[in-house]
Amino acid sequence: MRPAIFLHFFFGTLACLSLLCVIAEDPSRYYTWTVTYGTISPLGSPQQGILINGQFPGPTIECVTNDNIVVTVINKLDKPFLITWNGIKQRKTSWQDGTLGTNCPIPPNSNWTYKFQTKDQIGTYSYFPSTLMHRAAGGFGGFNIASRSVIPIPYPIPVEEFTLLVGDWYNSSHKALQNKLDSGIPLPLPNALLINGLPSGSTFTGEKGKTYKFRVSNVGISTSINFRIQGHRMTLVEVEGAHTVQDVYDSLDVHVGQSVAVLVTLDATVKDYFIVASTRFTKPVLTATSFLKYAGSSTPASEPLPIGPTYQIHWSMMQARTFRRNLTANAARPNPQGSFHYGTIPIQRTLILANAATRINGTLRYAVNGISYVNPATPLKLADYYNISGVFKLNSIKDTPPSGPAVFGTSVIGTTLHDFIEIVFQNNETTLQSWHLDGYTFWTVGFGSGQWTPDMRKRYNLADANSRHTVQVYPNSWSAVLASLDNKGMWNLRSAIWSRQYLGQQLYIRVWSNETSLYTEYDVPDNALYCGKAKRP
C-alpha cells in the first residue's frame, strides 16, 4: 500500500506544480467596461451611440498568446446586452462566447464577468455587441494577440502597430434600424464608411525607411470594403490568426467580419499620404480616408485618391484565391503551420447551406436551408447542459437545401467531437454574403460561380489554403470550407451581415462527446446567468 500511496502523492504533487507553472506562465489581464449610451457625431450630426468607458470605438485589447482575459461588463443600457469576441476560439469555454445561444444576456443596470484564455492563438480580431441591432451603434473594438517572445514570427518585428477598424455607418439610430427590420423593410445602403469612428482625419505617423504593421478589421454590419494606402504597397502577413504567404498587394478586399494584417515600409518621399477605404459592390461607392504621415512632413496629402475596385466580382474572387497559408511559419506554437495535413483527412459529413431572403407570414425574414432562426428564451448551451426539454431538437435543419417554403425554427446541427466536416455555402442571391463560425477557424478551400457540385472538389486547394473564421460568398456563387471539430461546445454559425443574422440567417453547431472531462470542456461557470427555463441550481 505504501508504494501506491507514495505514487499518488508524487503524481498529485507533480500535477499541482504543473498547474502552478501554467498559472505563472499565463498572466491575466483585467478590464472593467461600462457600457452606456452617449452622443457621438461621426457624420457631423449628433446621434446616439454605444460607448465603452466613454469611448467610440471601444478600447483595444492588446494581449499575448495564452493570456487569460477577464472583462467585467457593466450594462447601463436600457436593454439586455452581450459582447461576442469575433474570432477568439474559446477553447473549452463556449460559455464565454457571448451569443444568445450560449449566454443569457446581461440585464440593464447589472454586470457580468467574462473569463477566457487566448489559447494557442495569435492575430488580428475584434469584438462587438451580439444583441439586437446594438452593433450598428458602436460597442465594438479591436482585439490583438501578439506572439510569445519565444516563438519567432516569419518577418522582422515592425517598429509599431496600428489598429484600423473600418466599417459602414448609418445616420439612423440602432433602434430605428431595428424597427425597420421588425416592420419587414430591408435596410438601405449605409450613409458612410468610418475608419476608427471617423469618415476622415485619423492620422498614423511613422519614420521614413521603417516598417509598420497595419491591423485592419471590417467591423461594419453589411458592406465589404477595399483598403489601400496612397503611394505604398502592402505585404500581407496574417489573416485571422494564420501567417500567410507574403504576397504584395496594391489594395485588399476585407469583407464583413474579416481581419487582415499587412506590413508597410515607408519608402516614399517625406510627406503625408491618404489611407483609403471604399465600399465594394455598392452604388454609390462610399469612401473614408485617414492619413499616413511621415515624421517631419510639412506637406499635406494630395489628391487624386488611389483608385480601387468597385463592383468587379471576378477580381475579388481571384484575389481571395491568392491568400495562402505560410506552411513553414510558426503560429502560436513552434510547430509549422503546415504540419496538420488537412487535405489528407477523409470528410465525414458535408453540409450544404443555402441562404435565402424570404417572407414568413408576410414579413421579411432570412433563412438557411428553409429555416429562419428564432432565439429561444433559454440559451441552447444551458438547455443542453441541464437536459432541459422543449428548447431545441438536434438536426432540426437538413444537411442540404430542401424544397418548400421557409419556416421559423431553432436550428441545431449535431456533430461529434473530432468530426472532420465540409461546409459548402451556396449563395443563389445577387448580394455578397459573409459567414462566420464561432469557436473555430476553417480552411477556405474553394470559391466558384454557379451551383456547387461534388465535382467541384477537384478544384479545392488541399495544400495551403488559408484558415480563417469568416468567409465571403460571392453573388450567385459558392464557397467551400473544411473544419476539424476539435472544440467541444455549442457554436454559432451566422451571417456576419447583421440584419440577416437578426432576421434568422444563423444556426448552431453542437460539437459533443459523452465524456465529461475538463480536458475537453470546462463546467458551467460559477457566475453564469440564468434565464428562460434554466434556473440556478
Coordinates of C-alpha atoms in Angstrom, one line a residue:
M1 CA 0.0 0.0 0.0
R2 CA 2.8 2.4 0.9
P3 CA 4.3 2.5 -2.7
A4 CA 0.8 3.2 -4.1
I5 CA 0.3 5.9 -1.5
F6 CA 3.6 7.4 -2.4
L7 CA 2.9 7.3 -6.1
H8 CA -0.5 9.0 -5.6
F9 CA 1.3 11.7 -3.5
F10 CA 4.0 12.1 -6.1
F11 CA 1.8 12.5 -9.1
G12 CA -0.6 14.7 -7.2
T13 CA 2.3 17.0 -6.2
L14 CA 3.5 16.9 -9.9
A15 CA 0.1 17.9 -11.1
C16 CA -0.1 20.8 -8.6
L17 CA 3.3 22.0 -9.7
S18 CA 2.3 21.8 -13.3
L19 CA -0.8 23.9 -12.6
L20 CA 1.3 26.5 -10.8
C21 CA 3.7 26.6 -13.8
V22 CA 0.7 27.2 -16.1
I23 CA -0.6 29.9 -13.9
A24 CA 2.8 31.5 -13.7
E25 CA 3.3 31.4 -17.4
D26 CA -0.1 32.6 -18.4
P27 CA -0.8 36.1 -17.0
S28 CA -4.2 37.6 -16.6
R29 CA -5.4 40.9 -18.0
Y30 CA -8.3 42.6 -16.2
Y31 CA -10.7 45.1 -17.7
T32 CA -13.8 46.8 -16.4
W33 CA -16.0 48.2 -19.1
T34 CA -19.0 50.4 -18.5
V35 CA -21.4 50.3 -21.5
T36 CA -23.5 53.4 -21.9
Y37 CA -25.4 55.4 -24.4
G38 CA -23.7 58.7 -25.4
T39 CA -23.9 61.4 -28.0
I40 CA -21.5 60.9 -30.9
S41 CA -21.2 62.8 -34.2
P42 CA -19.2 60.7 -36.7
L43 CA -21.1 62.2 -39.7
G44 CA -21.2 65.7 -38.2
S45 CA -24.7 65.5 -36.7
P46 CA -25.3 64.3 -33.1
Q47 CA -26.7 60.8 -32.7
Q48 CA -27.0 58.2 -30.0
G49 CA -24.1 55.8 -29.9
I50 CA -23.0 52.9 -27.6
L51 CA -19.8 53.7 -25.7
I52 CA -17.4 51.6 -23.7
N53 CA -15.9 53.6 -20.9
G54 CA -17.0 56.7 -22.8
Q55 CA -15.1 55.6 -25.9
F56 CA -16.3 55.2 -29.5
P57 CA -14.9 52.8 -30.8
G58 CA -14.3 50.9 -27.7
P59 CA -10.8 50.2 -26.2
T60 CA -8.5 47.8 -28.0
I61 CA -7.4 44.7 -26.1
E62 CA -3.7 44.0 -26.6
C63 CA -2.6 40.7 -25.2
V64 CA -0.2 37.7 -25.8
T65 CA -0.9 34.1 -26.7
N66 CA -2.4 32.2 -23.8
D67 CA -3.2 35.3 -21.7
N68 CA -6.2 35.0 -19.5
I69 CA -8.7 37.7 -20.3
V70 CA -11.1 38.9 -17.6
V71 CA -13.6 41.5 -18.7
T72 CA -16.3 42.8 -16.4
V73 CA -19.1 44.4 -18.5
I74 CA -21.4 46.8 -16.6
N75 CA -24.6 47.3 -18.7
K76 CA -26.0 50.8 -18.4
L77 CA -28.2 50.4 -21.5
D78 CA -32.0 50.1 -21.4
K79 CA -31.9 46.6 -22.9
P80 CA -30.1 43.3 -22.1
F81 CA -26.6 43.2 -23.7
L82 CA -23.8 40.8 -24.7
I83 CA -20.4 41.1 -26.3
T84 CA -19.0 38.4 -28.6
W85 CA -15.3 38.0 -29.3
N86 CA -15.1 37.7 -33.0
G87 CA -12.6 35.0 -33.9
I88 CA -11.5 34.2 -30.3
K89 CA -11.8 30.4 -30.3
Q90 CA -12.9 30.0 -26.7
R91 CA -11.1 26.7 -26.3
K92 CA -13.2 24.6 -23.9
T93 CA -15.2 27.8 -22.9
S94 CA -18.2 28.2 -25.2
W95 CA -19.8 29.5 -22.0
Q96 CA -17.9 32.8 -22.7
D97 CA -18.8 33.1 -26.4
G98 CA -21.3 35.9 -25.8
T99 CA -24.1 34.9 -28.1
L100 CA -27.8 34.3 -27.2
G101 CA -27.3 30.6 -27.9
T102 CA -24.6 30.3 -25.2
N103 CA -25.3 33.1 -22.7
C104 CA -28.2 34.8 -21.0
P105 CA -27.8 38.5 -21.8
I106 CA -26.7 40.9 -19.1
P107 CA -29.8 42.7 -17.8
P108 CA -29.8 46.5 -17.6
N109 CA -28.1 48.0 -14.6
S110 CA -26.2 44.8 -13.8
N111 CA -22.9 43.3 -14.7
W112 CA -21.2 40.1 -15.8
T113 CA -17.6 39.0 -16.0
Y114 CA -16.2 37.1 -19.0
K115 CA -13.2 34.8 -18.2
F116 CA -11.4 33.1 -21.1
Q117 CA -8.0 32.4 -22.5
T118 CA -6.5 33.3 -25.8
K119 CA -5.4 29.7 -26.0
D120 CA -3.0 28.9 -28.8
Q121 CA -3.9 32.0 -30.9
I122 CA -2.2 34.9 -32.5
G123 CA -3.5 37.5 -34.8
T124 CA -6.0 40.3 -35.5
Y125 CA -9.5 40.1 -34.2
S126 CA -12.4 42.3 -33.0
Y127 CA -15.3 42.3 -30.6
F128 CA -18.8 43.7 -30.9
P129 CA -22.3 43.5 -29.4
S130 CA -24.3 40.4 -30.3
T131 CA -27.7 41.5 -29.1
L132 CA -30.5 43.1 -31.1
M133 CA -29.0 45.7 -33.5
H134 CA -26.6 47.2 -30.9
R135 CA -23.7 46.6 -33.2
A136 CA -25.0 49.3 -35.5
A137 CA -24.5 51.9 -32.8
G138 CA -20.9 51.1 -31.6
G139 CA -19.7 48.9 -28.7
F140 CA -17.0 47.4 -31.0
G141 CA -13.3 47.4 -30.8
G142 CA -10.0 45.7 -31.7
F143 CA -8.6 42.5 -30.2
N144 CA -5.0 41.9 -31.0
I145 CA -3.0 38.8 -29.8
A146 CA 0.8 39.0 -30.1
S147 CA 3.1 36.0 -30.4
R148 CA 5.0 34.9 -27.3
S149 CA 8.6 36.1 -27.4
V150 CA 10.0 32.6 -27.6
I151 CA 8.0 31.9 -30.8
P152 CA 9.6 33.6 -33.8
I153 CA 7.4 35.3 -36.4
P154 CA 8.1 35.0 -40.1
Y155 CA 9.1 38.6 -40.7
P156 CA 11.1 41.3 -39.0
I157 CA 9.4 42.8 -36.0
P158 CA 7.8 46.1 -37.2
V159 CA 8.6 49.3 -35.4
E160 CA 5.0 49.9 -34.4
E161 CA 1.5 48.5 -35.0
F162 CA -1.7 50.4 -35.9
T163 CA -5.2 49.1 -35.5
L164 CA -7.8 50.3 -38.1
L165 CA -11.4 49.5 -37.5
V166 CA -13.2 50.1 -40.8
G167 CA -17.0 49.8 -41.1
D168 CA -20.1 51.1 -42.7
W169 CA -22.3 53.6 -40.7
Y170 CA -25.9 54.7 -40.7
N171 CA -27.1 58.1 -39.5
S172 CA -30.2 56.4 -38.1
S173 CA -30.2 55.0 -34.6
H174 CA -29.9 51.3 -34.0
K175 CA -33.4 51.3 -32.6
A176 CA -34.7 52.9 -35.8
L177 CA -32.9 50.3 -37.9
Q178 CA -34.3 47.5 -35.7
N179 CA -37.8 48.9 -36.1
K180 CA -37.4 49.0 -39.8
L181 CA -36.3 45.3 -39.9
D182 CA -39.1 44.4 -37.5
S183 CA -41.6 46.0 -39.9
G184 CA -40.3 43.8 -42.8
I185 CA -38.3 46.6 -44.5
P186 CA -34.7 45.7 -45.6
L187 CA -32.0 48.2 -44.6
P188 CA -30.9 50.7 -47.2
L189 CA -27.3 51.3 -48.1
P190 CA -25.4 52.8 -45.3
N191 CA -24.7 56.5 -45.2
A192 CA -20.9 56.4 -44.9
L193 CA -17.8 54.5 -44.1
L194 CA -15.7 55.2 -41.0
I195 CA -12.1 54.4 -40.0
N196 CA -11.7 54.3 -36.3
G197 CA -15.0 56.1 -35.9
L198 CA -14.3 58.9 -38.3
P199 CA -15.1 59.4 -42.0
S200 CA -11.7 61.3 -42.3
G201 CA -9.0 62.7 -40.2
S202 CA -7.3 59.8 -38.3
T203 CA -3.6 60.0 -38.6
F204 CA -0.9 57.4 -38.3
T205 CA 2.7 58.6 -38.0
G206 CA 5.9 56.8 -38.9
E207 CA 9.5 57.4 -39.9
K208 CA 10.9 57.1 -43.3
G209 CA 12.7 53.8 -44.0
K210 CA 10.9 51.9 -41.3
T211 CA 8.3 49.2 -41.5
Y212 CA 4.9 49.2 -39.7
K213 CA 2.1 46.7 -39.2
F214 CA -1.5 47.7 -40.0
R215 CA -4.2 45.6 -38.5
V216 CA -7.4 46.1 -40.4
S217 CA -10.8 44.8 -39.4
N218 CA -14.1 45.2 -41.1
V219 CA -16.4 46.0 -38.2
G220 CA -19.4 47.1 -40.3
I221 CA -22.8 45.4 -40.4
S222 CA -23.3 45.0 -44.2
T223 CA -20.7 46.2 -46.6
S224 CA -17.4 44.8 -48.0
I225 CA -14.6 47.2 -48.2
N226 CA -11.4 47.7 -50.2
F227 CA -8.3 49.0 -48.3
R228 CA -5.3 50.8 -49.8
I229 CA -2.5 53.3 -49.0
Q230 CA -1.5 56.0 -51.4
G231 CA 1.9 55.5 -52.9
H232 CA 2.7 52.4 -50.9
R233 CA 2.3 48.7 -51.4
M234 CA 1.2 46.3 -48.7
T235 CA 2.7 42.9 -47.7
L236 CA 0.0 40.6 -46.4
V237 CA 1.4 38.7 -43.4
E238 CA -1.6 37.4 -41.4
V239 CA -5.3 36.7 -41.9
E240 CA -7.4 36.0 -38.8
G241 CA -4.7 34.2 -36.9
A242 CA -2.8 32.5 -39.7
H243 CA 0.5 33.7 -41.1
T244 CA 0.2 33.9 -44.9
V245 CA 2.5 33.7 -47.9
Q246 CA 3.8 37.2 -48.1
D247 CA 2.4 38.4 -51.3
V248 CA 2.4 42.1 -52.1
Y249 CA -0.8 44.0 -52.9
D250 CA -1.9 47.5 -54.0
S251 CA -5.2 47.0 -52.4
L252 CA -7.1 44.4 -50.4
D253 CA -10.7 43.4 -50.1
V254 CA -11.9 42.9 -46.5
H255 CA -15.4 41.5 -46.1
V256 CA -17.8 42.0 -43.2
G257 CA -16.4 40.4 -40.1
Q258 CA -12.9 39.7 -41.6
S259 CA -9.5 40.9 -40.4
V260 CA -6.0 41.1 -42.1
A261 CA -2.6 42.4 -41.1
V262 CA -0.2 44.0 -43.5
L263 CA 3.3 45.4 -43.4
V264 CA 4.0 48.8 -45.0
T265 CA 7.5 50.2 -45.4
L266 CA 7.7 54.0 -45.5
D267 CA 9.9 54.2 -48.6
A268 CA 8.4 57.2 -50.4
T269 CA 9.0 60.9 -50.3
V270 CA 8.6 62.5 -46.9
K271 CA 5.0 63.9 -46.9
D272 CA 1.5 62.8 -46.0
Y273 CA -0.4 60.1 -47.9
F274 CA -4.1 59.1 -47.9
I275 CA -5.2 55.8 -46.4
V276 CA -8.4 54.9 -48.2
A277 CA -11.2 52.5 -47.6
S278 CA -14.1 52.3 -50.1
T279 CA -17.2 50.1 -50.4
R280 CA -17.4 47.1 -52.7
F281 CA -20.4 46.1 -54.8
T282 CA -22.4 49.2 -53.9
K283 CA -23.8 52.1 -55.9
P284 CA -22.8 54.8 -55.0
V285 CA -19.4 53.9 -53.7
L286 CA -18.7 55.3 -50.2
T287 CA -15.2 56.3 -49.2
A288 CA -13.4 57.0 -45.9
T289 CA -9.9 58.4 -45.6
S290 CA -7.2 58.6 -43.0
F291 CA -3.6 59.8 -43.2
L292 CA -0.2 58.2 -43.2
K293 CA 2.1 60.9 -42.0
Y294 CA 5.9 60.7 -42.3
A295 CA 7.7 62.2 -39.3
G296 CA 8.9 65.7 -40.2
S297 CA 6.4 66.1 -43.0
S298 CA 5.0 69.5 -43.7
T299 CA 3.3 68.5 -47.0
P300 CA -0.3 67.5 -46.7
A301 CA -1.7 64.6 -48.7
S302 CA -2.8 65.5 -52.2
E303 CA -5.5 64.1 -54.4
P304 CA -6.3 62.2 -56.5
L305 CA -7.1 59.3 -54.2
P306 CA -5.7 55.9 -55.2
I307 CA -8.3 54.1 -57.3
G308 CA -9.8 50.9 -56.0
P309 CA -12.1 48.2 -57.5
T310 CA -15.8 48.9 -57.2
Y311 CA -18.0 46.0 -58.5
Q312 CA -15.5 43.6 -60.0
I313 CA -16.6 40.3 -58.5
H314 CA -14.2 38.2 -60.5
W315 CA -11.3 40.4 -59.4
S316 CA -12.2 39.9 -55.8
M317 CA -12.6 36.1 -56.2
M318 CA -9.2 35.9 -57.9
Q319 CA -7.6 37.9 -55.1
A320 CA -9.2 35.6 -52.5
R321 CA -7.6 32.6 -54.1
T322 CA -4.1 34.2 -53.7
F323 CA -4.4 34.2 -49.9
R324 CA -2.4 31.2 -49.0
R325 CA -1.1 29.8 -45.7
N326 CA 2.6 30.0 -44.9
L327 CA 3.3 26.3 -44.3
T328 CA 6.8 26.8 -42.9
A329 CA 6.0 29.6 -40.4
N330 CA 5.1 29.0 -36.8
A331 CA 1.8 30.4 -35.4
A332 CA 1.0 30.3 -31.7
R333 CA 3.0 27.1 -31.3
P334 CA 6.5 26.3 -32.5
N335 CA 5.3 23.6 -34.9
P336 CA 5.0 24.7 -38.6
Q337 CA 1.5 25.7 -39.7
G338 CA 1.7 23.1 -42.4
S339 CA 2.2 20.2 -40.0
F340 CA -1.5 19.4 -40.0
H341 CA -2.3 18.0 -43.4
Y342 CA -6.0 18.9 -43.6
G343 CA -6.1 17.8 -47.3
T344 CA -5.5 14.2 -46.5
I345 CA -8.3 13.8 -43.9
P346 CA -11.4 12.0 -45.0
I347 CA -14.6 14.2 -44.9
Q348 CA -17.1 12.6 -42.5
R349 CA -20.0 14.9 -43.3
T350 CA -20.9 17.5 -45.8
L351 CA -23.3 20.4 -45.1
I352 CA -24.6 22.4 -48.0
L353 CA -26.1 25.6 -46.6
A354 CA -28.1 27.9 -48.9
N355 CA -29.1 31.4 -47.7
A356 CA -32.3 33.0 -48.9
A357 CA -34.3 36.1 -48.4
T358 CA -37.9 35.1 -47.9
R359 CA -41.2 36.0 -46.3
I360 CA -42.9 34.2 -43.5
N361 CA -46.4 35.3 -42.6
G362 CA -46.0 38.2 -45.0
T363 CA -42.9 39.5 -43.2
L364 CA -39.3 39.7 -44.4
R365 CA -37.1 37.0 -43.0
Y366 CA -33.7 35.4 -43.9
A367 CA -33.3 31.7 -43.8
V368 CA -30.8 28.9 -44.1
N369 CA -31.9 25.7 -45.7
G370 CA -35.5 26.7 -45.3
I371 CA -35.4 27.6 -41.6
S372 CA -35.3 31.2 -40.3
Y373 CA -33.7 31.0 -36.8
V374 CA -35.6 32.2 -33.7
N375 CA -33.7 32.6 -30.4
P376 CA -35.4 30.6 -27.6
A377 CA -35.8 32.2 -24.2
T378 CA -33.4 29.6 -22.8
P379 CA -29.8 29.6 -24.3
L380 CA -29.1 26.4 -26.1
K381 CA -25.9 25.8 -24.1
L382 CA -27.8 25.9 -20.8
A383 CA -30.6 23.7 -22.1
D384 CA -28.0 21.2 -23.3
Y385 CA -26.0 21.2 -20.1
Y386 CA -29.0 20.7 -17.8
N387 CA -31.0 18.5 -20.2
I388 CA -33.9 21.0 -20.4
S389 CA -36.5 19.7 -22.9
G390 CA -38.5 21.8 -25.3
V391 CA -35.8 24.3 -26.2
F392 CA -34.3 22.7 -29.3
K393 CA -34.0 19.4 -31.2
L394 CA -30.8 18.1 -32.7
N395 CA -30.6 18.0 -36.5
S396 CA -33.6 20.2 -36.8
I397 CA -32.1 21.5 -40.1
K398 CA -31.4 19.5 -43.2
D399 CA -27.8 19.0 -44.4
T400 CA -28.8 20.1 -47.9
P401 CA -31.3 22.7 -49.1
P402 CA -34.9 21.3 -49.1
S403 CA -37.7 22.3 -51.3
G404 CA -40.8 24.1 -50.0
P405 CA -41.4 27.4 -48.2
A406 CA -39.2 28.7 -45.3
V407 CA -40.5 28.3 -41.7
F408 CA -39.4 29.5 -38.3
G409 CA -37.2 27.3 -36.2
T410 CA -34.3 26.9 -33.8
S411 CA -31.7 25.2 -36.0
V412 CA -29.1 23.0 -34.3
I413 CA -26.8 20.6 -36.2
G414 CA -25.5 17.7 -34.0
T415 CA -21.9 16.6 -34.6
T416 CA -19.3 14.6 -32.6
L417 CA -16.1 15.9 -31.2
H418 CA -13.2 15.4 -33.7
D419 CA -15.5 15.1 -36.7
F420 CA -13.9 16.5 -39.9
I421 CA -16.6 18.3 -41.9
E422 CA -17.1 20.1 -45.2
I423 CA -19.3 23.1 -45.3
V424 CA -20.5 24.5 -48.7
F425 CA -22.1 27.9 -48.5
Q426 CA -24.4 28.2 -51.5
N427 CA -25.5 31.7 -52.4
N428 CA -28.2 32.0 -55.0
E429 CA -28.8 35.6 -54.4
T430 CA -27.5 38.7 -56.1
T431 CA -25.8 40.1 -53.0
L432 CA -22.5 39.1 -51.4
Q433 CA -22.8 37.0 -48.3
S434 CA -20.3 36.7 -45.3
W435 CA -20.4 33.7 -43.0
H436 CA -18.7 33.4 -39.6
L437 CA -18.2 30.3 -37.3
D438 CA -17.6 30.8 -33.6
G439 CA -15.1 28.5 -31.8
Y440 CA -13.1 27.6 -34.9
T441 CA -11.1 28.5 -37.9
F442 CA -11.7 26.6 -41.1
W443 CA -9.7 26.1 -44.3
T444 CA -11.2 28.1 -47.2
V445 CA -10.5 25.6 -49.9
G446 CA -12.7 26.8 -52.7
F447 CA -14.6 29.6 -54.4
G448 CA -16.7 29.3 -57.5
S449 CA -19.5 30.7 -59.5
G450 CA -22.9 29.0 -60.0
Q451 CA -24.0 25.8 -58.2
W452 CA -21.7 23.7 -56.2
T453 CA -21.5 20.0 -57.2
P454 CA -19.2 17.2 -55.8
D455 CA -17.1 17.5 -58.9
M456 CA -16.0 21.0 -57.6
R457 CA -13.8 19.2 -55.1
K458 CA -11.3 18.6 -57.8
R459 CA -10.7 22.4 -57.7
Y460 CA -10.1 22.6 -54.0
N461 CA -6.8 23.9 -52.6
L462 CA -5.9 20.9 -50.4
A463 CA -2.3 22.0 -49.7
D464 CA -2.0 25.6 -48.5
A465 CA -5.5 27.1 -48.2
N466 CA -5.8 29.9 -45.8
S467 CA -7.5 29.3 -42.5
R468 CA -9.9 32.0 -41.1
H469 CA -13.1 32.3 -39.2
T470 CA -15.2 34.3 -41.7
V471 CA -15.6 33.6 -45.4
Q472 CA -17.2 35.6 -48.1
V473 CA -19.6 34.0 -50.7
Y474 CA -20.0 36.0 -53.9
P475 CA -23.3 36.6 -55.6
N476 CA -24.7 33.5 -57.4
S477 CA -21.7 31.6 -56.2
W478 CA -20.4 29.1 -53.6
S479 CA -17.6 28.9 -51.1
A480 CA -16.3 25.7 -49.5
V481 CA -14.5 25.2 -46.2
L482 CA -13.2 22.3 -44.2
A483 CA -13.3 22.3 -40.4
S484 CA -11.8 19.9 -37.8
L485 CA -14.3 19.9 -34.9
D486 CA -11.9 19.7 -32.0
N487 CA -13.5 22.2 -29.7
K488 CA -16.5 20.9 -27.7
G489 CA -19.4 23.2 -27.2
M490 CA -22.4 25.0 -28.8
W491 CA -21.2 27.2 -31.6
N492 CA -22.9 29.9 -33.6
L493 CA -22.7 29.7 -37.4
R494 CA -24.1 33.0 -38.7
S495 CA -24.3 35.6 -41.3
A496 CA -21.9 38.4 -40.5
I497 CA -24.2 40.8 -42.3
W498 CA -26.1 41.8 -39.1
S499 CA -29.6 42.5 -40.5
R500 CA -29.6 39.0 -42.0
Q501 CA -28.4 37.4 -38.7
Y502 CA -31.0 39.4 -36.8
L503 CA -33.8 38.1 -39.1
G504 CA -32.8 34.5 -39.0
Q505 CA -29.8 33.7 -41.1
Q506 CA -27.9 31.7 -38.5
L507 CA -27.8 28.3 -36.8
Y508 CA -25.8 26.5 -34.1
I509 CA -23.4 23.5 -34.4
R510 CA -23.3 21.3 -31.3
V511 CA -20.0 19.6 -31.0
W512 CA -20.4 16.8 -28.5
S513 CA -18.8 13.9 -26.7
N514 CA -20.2 11.7 -23.9
E515 CA -17.1 12.2 -21.9
T516 CA -17.3 14.7 -19.0
S517 CA -13.8 16.0 -18.6
L518 CA -12.1 19.3 -18.0
Y519 CA -9.7 18.2 -20.8
T520 CA -12.5 18.7 -23.3
E521 CA -14.7 21.4 -21.8
Y522 CA -15.0 23.4 -18.6
D523 CA -18.0 23.2 -16.4
V524 CA -20.7 25.9 -16.3
P525 CA -19.0 29.0 -14.7
D526 CA -19.9 29.9 -11.1
N527 CA -21.1 33.3 -12.2
A528 CA -23.3 32.1 -15.1
L529 CA -26.5 34.0 -15.7
Y530 CA -29.8 32.0 -15.9
C531 CA -32.9 32.8 -17.8
G532 CA -35.9 31.2 -19.5
K533 CA -36.3 27.6 -18.3
A534 CA -32.8 27.5 -16.9
K535 CA -32.8 28.1 -13.1
R536 CA -29.7 28.4 -10.9
P537 CA -29.1 25.1 -9.2

